[in-house]
């Protein structure tokens, strides 16, 4: 639809739990308290603190970048007349993401002993929107970044939370996971609303992108943050996912959540998963040199 044509909007919502949430969420979600003063860096080896500061700063970079993405996404959804409850859910995400960025940076500063600075690749953030704001583009972006990306991010953060024995790191990851679950659901509910309306060519375009994403997922997340010898336990306690745990989390969420979810939308992901590019250190290095994004943000 051309942007010169006015958008005609009348009040409508989806018939999903988001609709109920839309009514109840005038009360903000209860937040998990974080016992910041309980952090004791002297309990961890230097190598564990260093890798934790690195991993948590990398996570903060993704969280910060997500603020701009979801801000635009909410605007694009409103300009395409998405259901009111979905737009409302999208509007809340940037506030969550900036809170995540700040919380994870604060955690990184405890490990680093100084306030870390993160570098945001603005071109990469902008590139997501270089194809314009068409509804077709919006469908692909929501499938890719919100449904698949946020579901993957939730699984990885759940992995961090499960390993984290440190009370501060554990509370940080628990509080972020509690929000990410809602972000992922927004993506799946949007697709559930859109899928029945897709023409065959529209479905094929989304399926094509979903297939490529699924085929690359194992390789894209092949490498986690591996601590040096003697620091592995400490790093895990601080909520750092090593390569092995990251691969296990990705495999679990792809097979139990993402692939079946995409299949249910008629996007034929099982086929792509069976034929996926198998991970190996060599294949990962090649993949990275090609400049393909390798994070879930
Ligand atoms: Fe987040
Ligand atoms: Fe998120």
PDB file of C-alpha atoms and ligand atoms in Angstrom:
ATOM      1  CA  UNK A   1       0.000   0.000   0.000  1.00  0.00           C
ATOM      2  CA  UNK A   2       1.408   3.425  -0.948  1.00  0.00           C
ATOM      3  CA  UNK A   3       2.090   5.830   1.906  1.00  0.00           C
ATOM      4  CA  UNK A   4       0.007   8.455   0.090  1.00  0.00           C
ATOM      5  CA  UNK A   5      -3.095   6.380   0.806  1.00  0.00           C
ATOM      6  CA  UNK A   6      -4.459   7.212   4.281  1.00  0.00           C
ATOM      7  CA  UNK A   7      -4.644   4.273   6.658  1.00  0.00           C
ATOM      8  CA  UNK A   8      -8.191   3.620   7.831  1.00  0.00           C
ATOM      9  CA  UNK A   9      -8.133   2.398  11.407  1.00  0.00           C
ATOM     10  CA  UNK A  10     -10.932   1.068  13.548  1.00  0.00           C
ATOM     11  CA  UNK A  11     -10.544  -0.433  16.993  1.00  0.00           C
ATOM     12  CA  UNK A  12      -9.682  -4.123  16.883  1.00  0.00           C
ATOM     13  CA  UNK A  13      -7.582  -6.583  18.829  1.00  0.00           C
ATOM     14  CA  UNK A  14      -6.358 -10.162  18.534  1.00  0.00           C
ATOM     15  CA  UNK A  15      -8.054 -12.997  20.363  1.00  0.00           C
ATOM     16  CA  UNK A  16      -4.873 -13.939  22.266  1.00  0.00           C
ATOM     17  CA  UNK A  17      -3.554 -13.586  25.831  1.00  0.00           C
ATOM     18  CA  UNK A  18      -1.999 -10.285  24.701  1.00  0.00           C
ATOM     19  CA  UNK A  19      -5.509  -8.903  24.433  1.00  0.00           C
ATOM     20  CA  UNK A  20      -6.147  -9.656  28.130  1.00  0.00           C
ATOM     21  CA  UNK A  21      -2.725  -8.262  28.992  1.00  0.00           C
ATOM     22  CA  UNK A  22      -3.585  -5.060  27.142  1.00  0.00           C
ATOM     23  CA  UNK A  23      -6.373  -4.489  29.676  1.00  0.00           C
ATOM     24  CA  UNK A  24      -4.518  -5.646  32.770  1.00  0.00           C
ATOM     25  CA  UNK A  25      -1.212  -3.945  32.019  1.00  0.00           C
ATOM     26  CA  UNK A  26      -2.254  -0.586  33.236  1.00  0.00           C
ATOM     27  CA  UNK A  27      -0.530  -2.007  36.303  1.00  0.00           C
ATOM     28  CA  UNK A  28       3.183  -2.437  35.559  1.00  0.00           C
ATOM     29  CA  UNK A  29       4.717  -5.935  35.723  1.00  0.00           C
ATOM     30  CA  UNK A  30       6.207  -6.809  39.120  1.00  0.00           C
ATOM     31  CA  UNK A  31       9.991  -6.522  38.972  1.00  0.00           C
ATOM     32  CA  UNK A  32      12.402  -9.054  40.406  1.00  0.00           C
ATOM     33  CA  UNK A  33      14.570  -7.219  42.985  1.00  0.00           C
ATOM     34  CA  UNK A  34      18.334  -7.313  42.344  1.00  0.00           C
ATOM     35  CA  UNK A  35      20.516  -7.484  45.499  1.00  0.00           C
ATOM     36  CA  UNK A  36      23.330  -5.313  44.056  1.00  0.00           C
ATOM     37  CA  UNK A  37      25.175  -4.886  47.365  1.00  0.00           C
ATOM     38  CA  UNK A  38      25.633  -8.674  47.680  1.00  0.00           C
ATOM     39  CA  UNK A  39      28.155  -8.875  44.850  1.00  0.00           C
ATOM     40  CA  UNK A  40      31.554 -10.023  46.085  1.00  0.00           C
ATOM     41  CA  UNK A  41      34.139 -10.023  43.310  1.00  0.00           C
ATOM     42  CA  UNK A  42      36.795 -11.506  45.621  1.00  0.00           C
ATOM     43  CA  UNK A  43      35.010 -14.892  45.319  1.00  0.00           C
ATOM     44  CA  UNK A  44      35.961 -15.222  41.639  1.00  0.00           C
ATOM     45  CA  UNK A  45      39.263 -15.702  39.803  1.00  0.00           C
ATOM     46  CA  UNK A  46      40.472 -12.838  37.620  1.00  0.00           C
ATOM     47  CA  UNK A  47      39.832 -14.841  34.411  1.00  0.00           C
ATOM     48  CA  UNK A  48      36.180 -15.375  35.383  1.00  0.00           C
ATOM     49  CA  UNK A  49      35.635 -11.684  36.125  1.00  0.00           C
ATOM     50  CA  UNK A  50      37.254 -10.697  32.821  1.00  0.00           C
ATOM     51  CA  UNK A  51      35.180 -13.039  30.674  1.00  0.00           C
ATOM     52  CA  UNK A  52      32.014 -12.051  32.590  1.00  0.00           C
ATOM     53  CA  UNK A  53      32.687  -8.347  31.968  1.00  0.00           C
ATOM     54  CA  UNK A  54      33.203  -9.146  28.280  1.00  0.00           C
ATOM     55  CA  UNK A  55      30.101 -11.365  27.929  1.00  0.00           C
ATOM     56  CA  UNK A  56      27.849  -8.961  29.810  1.00  0.00           C
ATOM     57  CA  UNK A  57      29.091  -5.942  27.850  1.00  0.00           C
ATOM     58  CA  UNK A  58      28.376  -7.829  24.604  1.00  0.00           C
ATOM     59  CA  UNK A  59      24.883  -8.583  25.870  1.00  0.00           C
ATOM     60  CA  UNK A  60      24.355  -4.914  26.802  1.00  0.00           C
ATOM     61  CA  UNK A  61      25.305  -3.939  23.237  1.00  0.00           C
ATOM     62  CA  UNK A  62      22.495  -6.095  21.841  1.00  0.00           C
ATOM     63  CA  UNK A  63      20.020  -4.820  24.420  1.00  0.00           C
ATOM     64  CA  UNK A  64      20.866  -1.192  23.621  1.00  0.00           C
ATOM     65  CA  UNK A  65      20.530  -1.785  19.863  1.00  0.00           C
ATOM     66  CA  UNK A  66      17.111  -3.347  20.479  1.00  0.00           C
ATOM     67  CA  UNK A  67      15.770  -0.008  21.795  1.00  0.00           C
ATOM     68  CA  UNK A  68      15.993   1.641  18.363  1.00  0.00           C
ATOM     69  CA  UNK A  69      14.717  -1.469  16.601  1.00  0.00           C
ATOM     70  CA  UNK A  70      11.593  -1.861  18.704  1.00  0.00           C
ATOM     71  CA  UNK A  71      10.901   1.874  18.719  1.00  0.00           C
ATOM     72  CA  UNK A  72      10.685   1.800  14.935  1.00  0.00           C
ATOM     73  CA  UNK A  73       8.861  -1.482  14.945  1.00  0.00           C
ATOM     74  CA  UNK A  74       6.051  -0.044  17.090  1.00  0.00           C
ATOM     75  CA  UNK A  75       5.795   2.914  14.691  1.00  0.00           C
ATOM     76  CA  UNK A  76       5.719   0.610  11.641  1.00  0.00           C
ATOM     77  CA  UNK A  77       3.065  -1.619  13.208  1.00  0.00           C
ATOM     78  CA  UNK A  78       0.848   1.385  13.885  1.00  0.00           C
ATOM     79  CA  UNK A  79       1.318   2.668  10.311  1.00  0.00           C
ATOM     80  CA  UNK A  80       0.175  -0.713   8.977  1.00  0.00           C
ATOM     81  CA  UNK A  81      -2.887  -0.911  11.215  1.00  0.00           C
ATOM     82  CA  UNK A  82      -1.841  -3.898  13.354  1.00  0.00           C
ATOM     83  CA  UNK A  83      -4.240  -4.905  16.176  1.00  0.00           C
ATOM     84  CA  UNK A  84      -4.230  -2.440  19.061  1.00  0.00           C
ATOM     85  CA  UNK A  85      -3.048  -4.961  21.670  1.00  0.00           C
ATOM     86  CA  UNK A  86      -0.029  -5.891  19.515  1.00  0.00           C
ATOM     87  CA  UNK A  87       0.938  -2.235  19.001  1.00  0.00           C
ATOM     88  CA  UNK A  88       0.565  -1.619  22.725  1.00  0.00           C
ATOM     89  CA  UNK A  89       2.835  -4.603  23.515  1.00  0.00           C
ATOM     90  CA  UNK A  90       5.432  -3.347  20.985  1.00  0.00           C
ATOM     91  CA  UNK A  91       5.404   0.145  22.551  1.00  0.00           C
ATOM     92  CA  UNK A  92       6.480  -1.326  25.897  1.00  0.00           C
ATOM     93  CA  UNK A  93       9.496  -3.213  24.546  1.00  0.00           C
ATOM     94  CA  UNK A  94      11.946  -0.264  24.132  1.00  0.00           C
ATOM     95  CA  UNK A  95      11.487   0.629  27.832  1.00  0.00           C
ATOM     96  CA  UNK A  96      12.330  -2.992  28.747  1.00  0.00           C
ATOM     97  CA  UNK A  97      15.364  -3.071  26.449  1.00  0.00           C
ATOM     98  CA  UNK A  98      16.952   0.109  27.819  1.00  0.00           C
ATOM     99  CA  UNK A  99      16.399  -1.217  31.337  1.00  0.00           C
ATOM    100  CA  UNK A 100      18.104  -4.487  30.302  1.00  0.00           C
ATOM    101  CA  UNK A 101      21.023  -2.566  28.793  1.00  0.00           C
ATOM    102  CA  UNK A 102      21.485  -0.561  31.984  1.00  0.00           C
ATOM    103  CA  UNK A 103      21.106  -3.580  34.289  1.00  0.00           C
ATOM    104  CA  UNK A 104      23.586  -5.716  32.339  1.00  0.00           C
ATOM    105  CA  UNK A 105      26.072  -2.830  32.126  1.00  0.00           C
ATOM    106  CA  UNK A 106      25.845  -2.439  35.880  1.00  0.00           C
ATOM    107  CA  UNK A 107      26.540  -6.172  36.260  1.00  0.00           C
ATOM    108  CA  UNK A 108      29.497  -5.850  33.847  1.00  0.00           C
ATOM    109  CA  UNK A 109      30.885  -2.954  35.870  1.00  0.00           C
ATOM    110  CA  UNK A 110      30.887  -5.096  39.035  1.00  0.00           C
ATOM    111  CA  UNK A 111      33.054  -7.707  37.286  1.00  0.00           C
ATOM    112  CA  UNK A 112      35.241  -5.165  35.465  1.00  0.00           C
ATOM    113  CA  UNK A 113      35.737  -2.872  38.461  1.00  0.00           C
ATOM    114  CA  UNK A 114      35.089   0.118  36.158  1.00  0.00           C
ATOM    115  CA  UNK A 115      32.121   1.307  34.107  1.00  0.00           C
ATOM    116  CA  UNK A 116      32.494  -0.339  30.691  1.00  0.00           C
ATOM    117  CA  UNK A 117      31.794   1.549  27.470  1.00  0.00           C
ATOM    118  CA  UNK A 118      29.980  -0.271  24.683  1.00  0.00           C
ATOM    119  CA  UNK A 119      30.168   0.529  20.993  1.00  0.00           C
ATOM    120  CA  UNK A 120      26.932   0.580  18.987  1.00  0.00           C
ATOM    121  CA  UNK A 121      27.164  -0.075  15.258  1.00  0.00           C
ATOM    122  CA  UNK A 122      24.550   2.437  14.135  1.00  0.00           C
ATOM    123  CA  UNK A 123      24.829   1.344  10.499  1.00  0.00           C
ATOM    124  CA  UNK A 124      23.886  -2.188  11.463  1.00  0.00           C
ATOM    125  CA  UNK A 125      20.882  -0.960  13.440  1.00  0.00           C
ATOM    126  CA  UNK A 126      19.818   1.258  10.511  1.00  0.00           C
ATOM    127  CA  UNK A 127      20.401  -1.517   7.949  1.00  0.00           C
ATOM    128  CA  UNK A 128      17.452  -3.451   9.364  1.00  0.00           C
ATOM    129  CA  UNK A 129      15.183  -0.738   7.933  1.00  0.00           C
ATOM    130  CA  UNK A 130      16.992  -0.116   4.683  1.00  0.00           C
ATOM    131  CA  UNK A 131      14.315  -2.091   2.813  1.00  0.00           C
ATOM    132  CA  UNK A 132      11.676   0.496   3.884  1.00  0.00           C
ATOM    133  CA  UNK A 133       8.533   0.052   5.935  1.00  0.00           C
ATOM    134  CA  UNK A 134       6.338  -2.086   3.680  1.00  0.00           C
ATOM    135  CA  UNK A 135       4.030  -4.603   5.339  1.00  0.00           C
ATOM    136  CA  UNK A 136       5.924  -7.369   3.584  1.00  0.00           C
ATOM    137  CA  UNK A 137       9.182  -6.140   5.114  1.00  0.00           C
ATOM    138  CA  UNK A 138       7.517  -5.813   8.514  1.00  0.00           C
ATOM    139  CA  UNK A 139       6.351  -9.455   8.370  1.00  0.00           C
ATOM    140  CA  UNK A 140       9.879 -10.646   7.610  1.00  0.00           C
ATOM    141  CA  UNK A 141      11.464  -8.472  10.323  1.00  0.00           C
ATOM    142  CA  UNK A 142       8.978  -9.610  12.958  1.00  0.00           C
ATOM    143  CA  UNK A 143       9.512 -13.263  12.044  1.00  0.00           C
ATOM    144  CA  UNK A 144      13.278 -12.821  12.088  1.00  0.00           C
ATOM    145  CA  UNK A 145      14.006 -10.437  14.953  1.00  0.00           C
ATOM    146  CA  UNK A 146      10.978 -10.762  17.231  1.00  0.00           C
ATOM    147  CA  UNK A 147       9.633 -14.332  16.942  1.00  0.00           C
ATOM    148  CA  UNK A 148      12.885 -16.191  16.178  1.00  0.00           C
ATOM    149  CA  UNK A 149      15.405 -13.672  17.603  1.00  0.00           C
ATOM    150  CA  UNK A 150      13.662 -12.998  20.912  1.00  0.00           C
ATOM    151  CA  UNK A 151      12.862 -16.708  21.414  1.00  0.00           C
ATOM    152  CA  UNK A 152      16.527 -17.544  20.885  1.00  0.00           C
ATOM    153  CA  UNK A 153      17.543 -14.702  23.200  1.00  0.00           C
ATOM    154  CA  UNK A 154      15.142 -15.997  25.869  1.00  0.00           C
ATOM    155  CA  UNK A 155      16.658 -19.490  25.667  1.00  0.00           C
ATOM    156  CA  UNK A 156      20.218 -18.150  25.939  1.00  0.00           C
ATOM    157  CA  UNK A 157      19.321 -15.913  28.872  1.00  0.00           C
ATOM    158  CA  UNK A 158      17.559 -18.837  30.573  1.00  0.00           C
ATOM    159  CA  UNK A 159      20.838 -20.733  30.191  1.00  0.00           C
ATOM    160  CA  UNK A 160      22.693 -17.822  31.852  1.00  0.00           C
ATOM    161  CA  UNK A 161      20.143 -17.762  34.663  1.00  0.00           C
ATOM    162  CA  UNK A 162      20.372 -21.519  35.259  1.00  0.00           C
ATOM    163  CA  UNK A 163      24.168 -21.493  35.551  1.00  0.00           C
ATOM    164  CA  UNK A 164      24.381 -18.320  37.614  1.00  0.00           C
ATOM    165  CA  UNK A 165      25.045 -19.165  41.275  1.00  0.00           C
ATOM    166  CA  UNK A 166      26.012 -15.592  42.048  1.00  0.00           C
ATOM    167  CA  UNK A 167      22.930 -13.962  43.673  1.00  0.00           C
ATOM    168  CA  UNK A 168      23.284 -10.711  41.731  1.00  0.00           C
ATOM    169  CA  UNK A 169      23.881 -12.335  38.318  1.00  0.00           C
ATOM    170  CA  UNK A 170      21.039 -14.787  38.908  1.00  0.00           C
ATOM    171  CA  UNK A 171      18.560 -12.015  39.776  1.00  0.00           C
ATOM    172  CA  UNK A 172      19.709  -9.947  36.762  1.00  0.00           C
ATOM    173  CA  UNK A 173      19.089 -12.818  34.347  1.00  0.00           C
ATOM    174  CA  UNK A 174      15.816 -13.824  36.006  1.00  0.00           C
ATOM    175  CA  UNK A 175      14.500 -10.267  35.656  1.00  0.00           C
ATOM    176  CA  UNK A 176      15.513 -10.029  31.982  1.00  0.00           C
ATOM    177  CA  UNK A 177      14.068 -13.442  31.083  1.00  0.00           C
ATOM    178  CA  UNK A 178      10.742 -12.392  32.630  1.00  0.00           C
ATOM    179  CA  UNK A 179      10.523  -9.589  30.007  1.00  0.00           C
ATOM    180  CA  UNK A 180      12.012 -11.444  27.028  1.00  0.00           C
ATOM    181  CA  UNK A 181       9.271 -14.066  27.193  1.00  0.00           C
ATOM    182  CA  UNK A 182       6.768 -11.274  26.480  1.00  0.00           C
ATOM    183  CA  UNK A 183       8.849  -9.926  23.587  1.00  0.00           C
ATOM    184  CA  UNK A 184       8.992 -13.348  21.934  1.00  0.00           C
ATOM    185  CA  UNK A 185       5.243 -13.841  22.383  1.00  0.00           C
ATOM    186  CA  UNK A 186       4.583 -10.546  20.607  1.00  0.00           C
ATOM    187  CA  UNK A 187       6.362 -11.925  17.527  1.00  0.00           C
ATOM    188  CA  UNK A 188       4.448 -15.204  17.488  1.00  0.00           C
ATOM    189  CA  UNK A 189       1.069 -13.544  18.053  1.00  0.00           C
ATOM    190  CA  UNK A 190       1.743 -11.048  15.276  1.00  0.00           C
ATOM    191  CA  UNK A 191       2.583 -13.894  12.883  1.00  0.00           C
ATOM    192  CA  UNK A 192      -0.500 -15.809  14.052  1.00  0.00           C
ATOM    193  CA  UNK A 193      -2.590 -12.773  13.093  1.00  0.00           C
ATOM    194  CA  UNK A 194      -0.853 -12.207   9.746  1.00  0.00           C
ATOM    195  CA  UNK A 195      -0.305 -15.754   8.462  1.00  0.00           C
ATOM    196  CA  UNK A 196      -3.936 -16.472   7.477  1.00  0.00           C
ATOM    197  CA  UNK A 197      -3.917 -13.260   5.403  1.00  0.00           C
ATOM    198  CA  UNK A 198      -0.771 -14.049   3.405  1.00  0.00           C
ATOM    199  CA  UNK A 199      -1.037 -14.713  -0.315  1.00  0.00           C
ATOM    200  CA  UNK A 200       1.038 -17.625  -1.563  1.00  0.00           C
ATOM    201  CA  UNK A 201       3.914 -15.377  -2.790  1.00  0.00           C
ATOM    202  CA  UNK A 202       3.896 -13.495   0.549  1.00  0.00           C
ATOM    203  CA  UNK A 203       4.074 -16.750   2.517  1.00  0.00           C
ATOM    204  CA  UNK A 204       6.883 -17.986   0.281  1.00  0.00           C
ATOM    205  CA  UNK A 205       8.927 -14.839   0.889  1.00  0.00           C
ATOM    206  CA  UNK A 206       8.655 -15.178   4.682  1.00  0.00           C
ATOM    207  CA  UNK A 207       9.288 -18.945   4.422  1.00  0.00           C
ATOM    208  CA  UNK A 208      12.391 -18.352   2.336  1.00  0.00           C
ATOM    209  CA  UNK A 209      13.912 -16.021   4.945  1.00  0.00           C
ATOM    210  CA  UNK A 210      12.823 -18.313   7.810  1.00  0.00           C
ATOM    211  CA  UNK A 211      14.474 -21.262   6.058  1.00  0.00           C
ATOM    212  CA  UNK A 212      17.786 -19.432   5.719  1.00  0.00           C
ATOM    213  CA  UNK A 213      17.658 -18.311   9.350  1.00  0.00           C
ATOM    214  CA  UNK A 214      16.939 -21.822  10.612  1.00  0.00           C
ATOM    215  CA  UNK A 215      19.616 -23.358   8.377  1.00  0.00           C
ATOM    216  CA  UNK A 216      22.252 -20.952   9.796  1.00  0.00           C
ATOM    217  CA  UNK A 217      21.157 -20.965  13.465  1.00  0.00           C
ATOM    218  CA  UNK A 218      23.458 -23.716  14.734  1.00  0.00           C
ATOM    219  CA  UNK A 219      26.502 -22.176  13.103  1.00  0.00           C
ATOM    220  CA  UNK A 220      25.647 -18.587  14.051  1.00  0.00           C
ATOM    221  CA  UNK A 221      25.625 -19.486  17.754  1.00  0.00           C
ATOM    222  CA  UNK A 222      28.487 -21.966  17.638  1.00  0.00           C
ATOM    223  CA  UNK A 223      30.793 -19.913  19.837  1.00  0.00           C
ATOM    224  CA  UNK A 224      29.921 -18.760  23.366  1.00  0.00           C
ATOM    225  CA  UNK A 225      32.236 -17.100  25.889  1.00  0.00           C
ATOM    226  CA  UNK A 226      34.827 -19.662  26.949  1.00  0.00           C
ATOM    227  CA  UNK A 227      36.700 -18.901  30.160  1.00  0.00           C
ATOM    228  CA  UNK A 228      40.398 -19.714  30.536  1.00  0.00           C
ATOM    229  CA  UNK A 229      41.452 -22.807  32.467  1.00  0.00           C
ATOM    230  CA  UNK A 230      40.834 -22.465  36.194  1.00  0.00           C
ATOM    231  CA  UNK A 231      38.090 -19.862  35.695  1.00  0.00           C
ATOM    232  CA  UNK A 232      35.337 -21.955  34.126  1.00  0.00           C
ATOM    233  CA  UNK A 233      33.329 -22.542  37.305  1.00  0.00           C
ATOM    234  CA  UNK A 234      33.542 -18.917  38.339  1.00  0.00           C
ATOM    235  CA  UNK A 235      32.450 -17.753  34.891  1.00  0.00           C
ATOM    236  CA  UNK A 236      29.432 -20.061  34.955  1.00  0.00           C
ATOM    237  CA  UNK A 237      28.508 -18.806  38.414  1.00  0.00           C
ATOM    238  CA  UNK A 238      28.498 -15.271  36.981  1.00  0.00           C
ATOM    239  CA  UNK A 239      26.044 -16.355  34.268  1.00  0.00           C
ATOM    240  CA  UNK A 240      28.472 -16.722  31.361  1.00  0.00           C
ATOM    241  CA  UNK A 241      27.442 -19.272  28.715  1.00  0.00           C
ATOM    242  CA  UNK A 242      30.350 -21.247  27.285  1.00  0.00           C
ATOM    243  CA  UNK A 243      30.222 -22.660  23.758  1.00  0.00           C
ATOM    244  CA  UNK A 244      28.971 -26.071  24.825  1.00  0.00           C
ATOM    245  CA  UNK A 245      26.093 -24.704  26.938  1.00  0.00           C
ATOM    246  CA  UNK A 246      25.183 -22.188  24.243  1.00  0.00           C
ATOM    247  CA  UNK A 247      24.959 -24.904  21.569  1.00  0.00           C
ATOM    248  CA  UNK A 248      22.782 -27.033  23.850  1.00  0.00           C
ATOM    249  CA  UNK A 249      20.436 -24.091  24.524  1.00  0.00           C
ATOM    250  CA  UNK A 250      20.174 -23.272  20.805  1.00  0.00           C
ATOM    251  CA  UNK A 251      19.495 -26.878  19.826  1.00  0.00           C
ATOM    252  CA  UNK A 252      16.820 -27.227  22.499  1.00  0.00           C
ATOM    253  CA  UNK A 253      14.971 -24.037  21.592  1.00  0.00           C
ATOM    254  CA  UNK A 254      15.203 -24.630  17.845  1.00  0.00           C
ATOM    255  CA  UNK A 255      13.807 -28.151  18.115  1.00  0.00           C
ATOM    256  CA  UNK A 256      11.216 -27.571  20.831  1.00  0.00           C
ATOM    257  CA  UNK A 257       9.980 -24.063  20.106  1.00  0.00           C
ATOM    258  CA  UNK A 258      11.132 -22.279  16.978  1.00  0.00           C
ATOM    259  CA  UNK A 259      10.998 -24.955  14.284  1.00  0.00           C
ATOM    260  CA  UNK A 260       7.564 -26.286  15.407  1.00  0.00           C
ATOM    261  CA  UNK A 261       6.301 -22.678  15.710  1.00  0.00           C
ATOM    262  CA  UNK A 262       7.388 -21.817  12.164  1.00  0.00           C
ATOM    263  CA  UNK A 263       6.002 -25.118  10.842  1.00  0.00           C
ATOM    264  CA  UNK A 264       2.623 -24.352  12.438  1.00  0.00           C
ATOM    265  CA  UNK A 265       2.557 -21.073  10.471  1.00  0.00           C
ATOM    266  CA  UNK A 266       3.083 -23.021   7.237  1.00  0.00           C
ATOM    267  CA  UNK A 267       6.683 -21.847   6.882  1.00  0.00           C
ATOM    268  CA  UNK A 268       8.200 -25.340   6.531  1.00  0.00           C
ATOM    269  CA  UNK A 269      11.154 -24.949   8.899  1.00  0.00           C
ATOM    270  CA  UNK A 270      11.744 -28.645   9.754  1.00  0.00           C
ATOM    271  CA  UNK A 271      13.102 -29.235   6.303  1.00  0.00           C
ATOM    272  CA  UNK A 272      15.597 -26.366   6.692  1.00  0.00           C
ATOM    273  CA  UNK A 273      16.604 -27.554  10.181  1.00  0.00           C
ATOM    274  CA  UNK A 274      17.287 -31.093   8.941  1.00  0.00           C
ATOM    275  CA  UNK A 275      19.463 -29.649   6.174  1.00  0.00           C
ATOM    276  CA  UNK A 276      21.124 -27.010   8.399  1.00  0.00           C
ATOM    277  CA  UNK A 277      24.755 -25.985   8.094  1.00  0.00           C
ATOM    278  CA  UNK A 278      26.454 -28.097  10.745  1.00  0.00           C
ATOM    279  CA  UNK A 279      28.564 -26.233  13.244  1.00  0.00           C
ATOM    280  CA  UNK A 280      32.315 -26.625  13.535  1.00  0.00           C
ATOM    281  CA  UNK A 281      35.065 -24.205  14.567  1.00  0.00           C
ATOM    282  CA  UNK A 282      36.273 -23.920  10.980  1.00  0.00           C
ATOM    283  CA  UNK A 283      32.809 -23.318   9.548  1.00  0.00           C
ATOM    284  CA  UNK A 284      32.139 -20.724  12.261  1.00  0.00           C
ATOM    285  CA  UNK A 285      35.279 -18.738  11.427  1.00  0.00           C
ATOM    286  CA  UNK A 286      34.339 -18.719   7.750  1.00  0.00           C
ATOM    287  CA  UNK A 287      30.799 -17.634   8.579  1.00  0.00           C
ATOM    288  CA  UNK A 288      32.114 -14.782  10.775  1.00  0.00           C
ATOM    289  CA  UNK A 289      34.553 -13.556   8.129  1.00  0.00           C
ATOM    290  CA  UNK A 290      31.646 -13.215   5.719  1.00  0.00           C
ATOM    291  CA  UNK A 291      30.252 -10.641   8.166  1.00  0.00           C
ATOM    292  CA  UNK A 292      27.027 -12.496   8.904  1.00  0.00           C
ATOM    293  CA  UNK A 293      25.544 -11.313  12.218  1.00  0.00           C
ATOM    294  CA  UNK A 294      26.248 -13.875  14.916  1.00  0.00           C
ATOM    295  CA  UNK A 295      24.153 -12.673  17.832  1.00  0.00           C
ATOM    296  CA  UNK A 296      20.500 -12.818  18.828  1.00  0.00           C
ATOM    297  CA  UNK A 297      19.926  -9.109  19.259  1.00  0.00           C
TER     298      UNK A 297
HETATM  299 FE1  LIG B   1      16.240  -7.467  26.205  1.00  0.00          FE
HETATM  300 FE1  LIG B   2      13.940  -8.372  24.065  1.00  0.00          FE
END
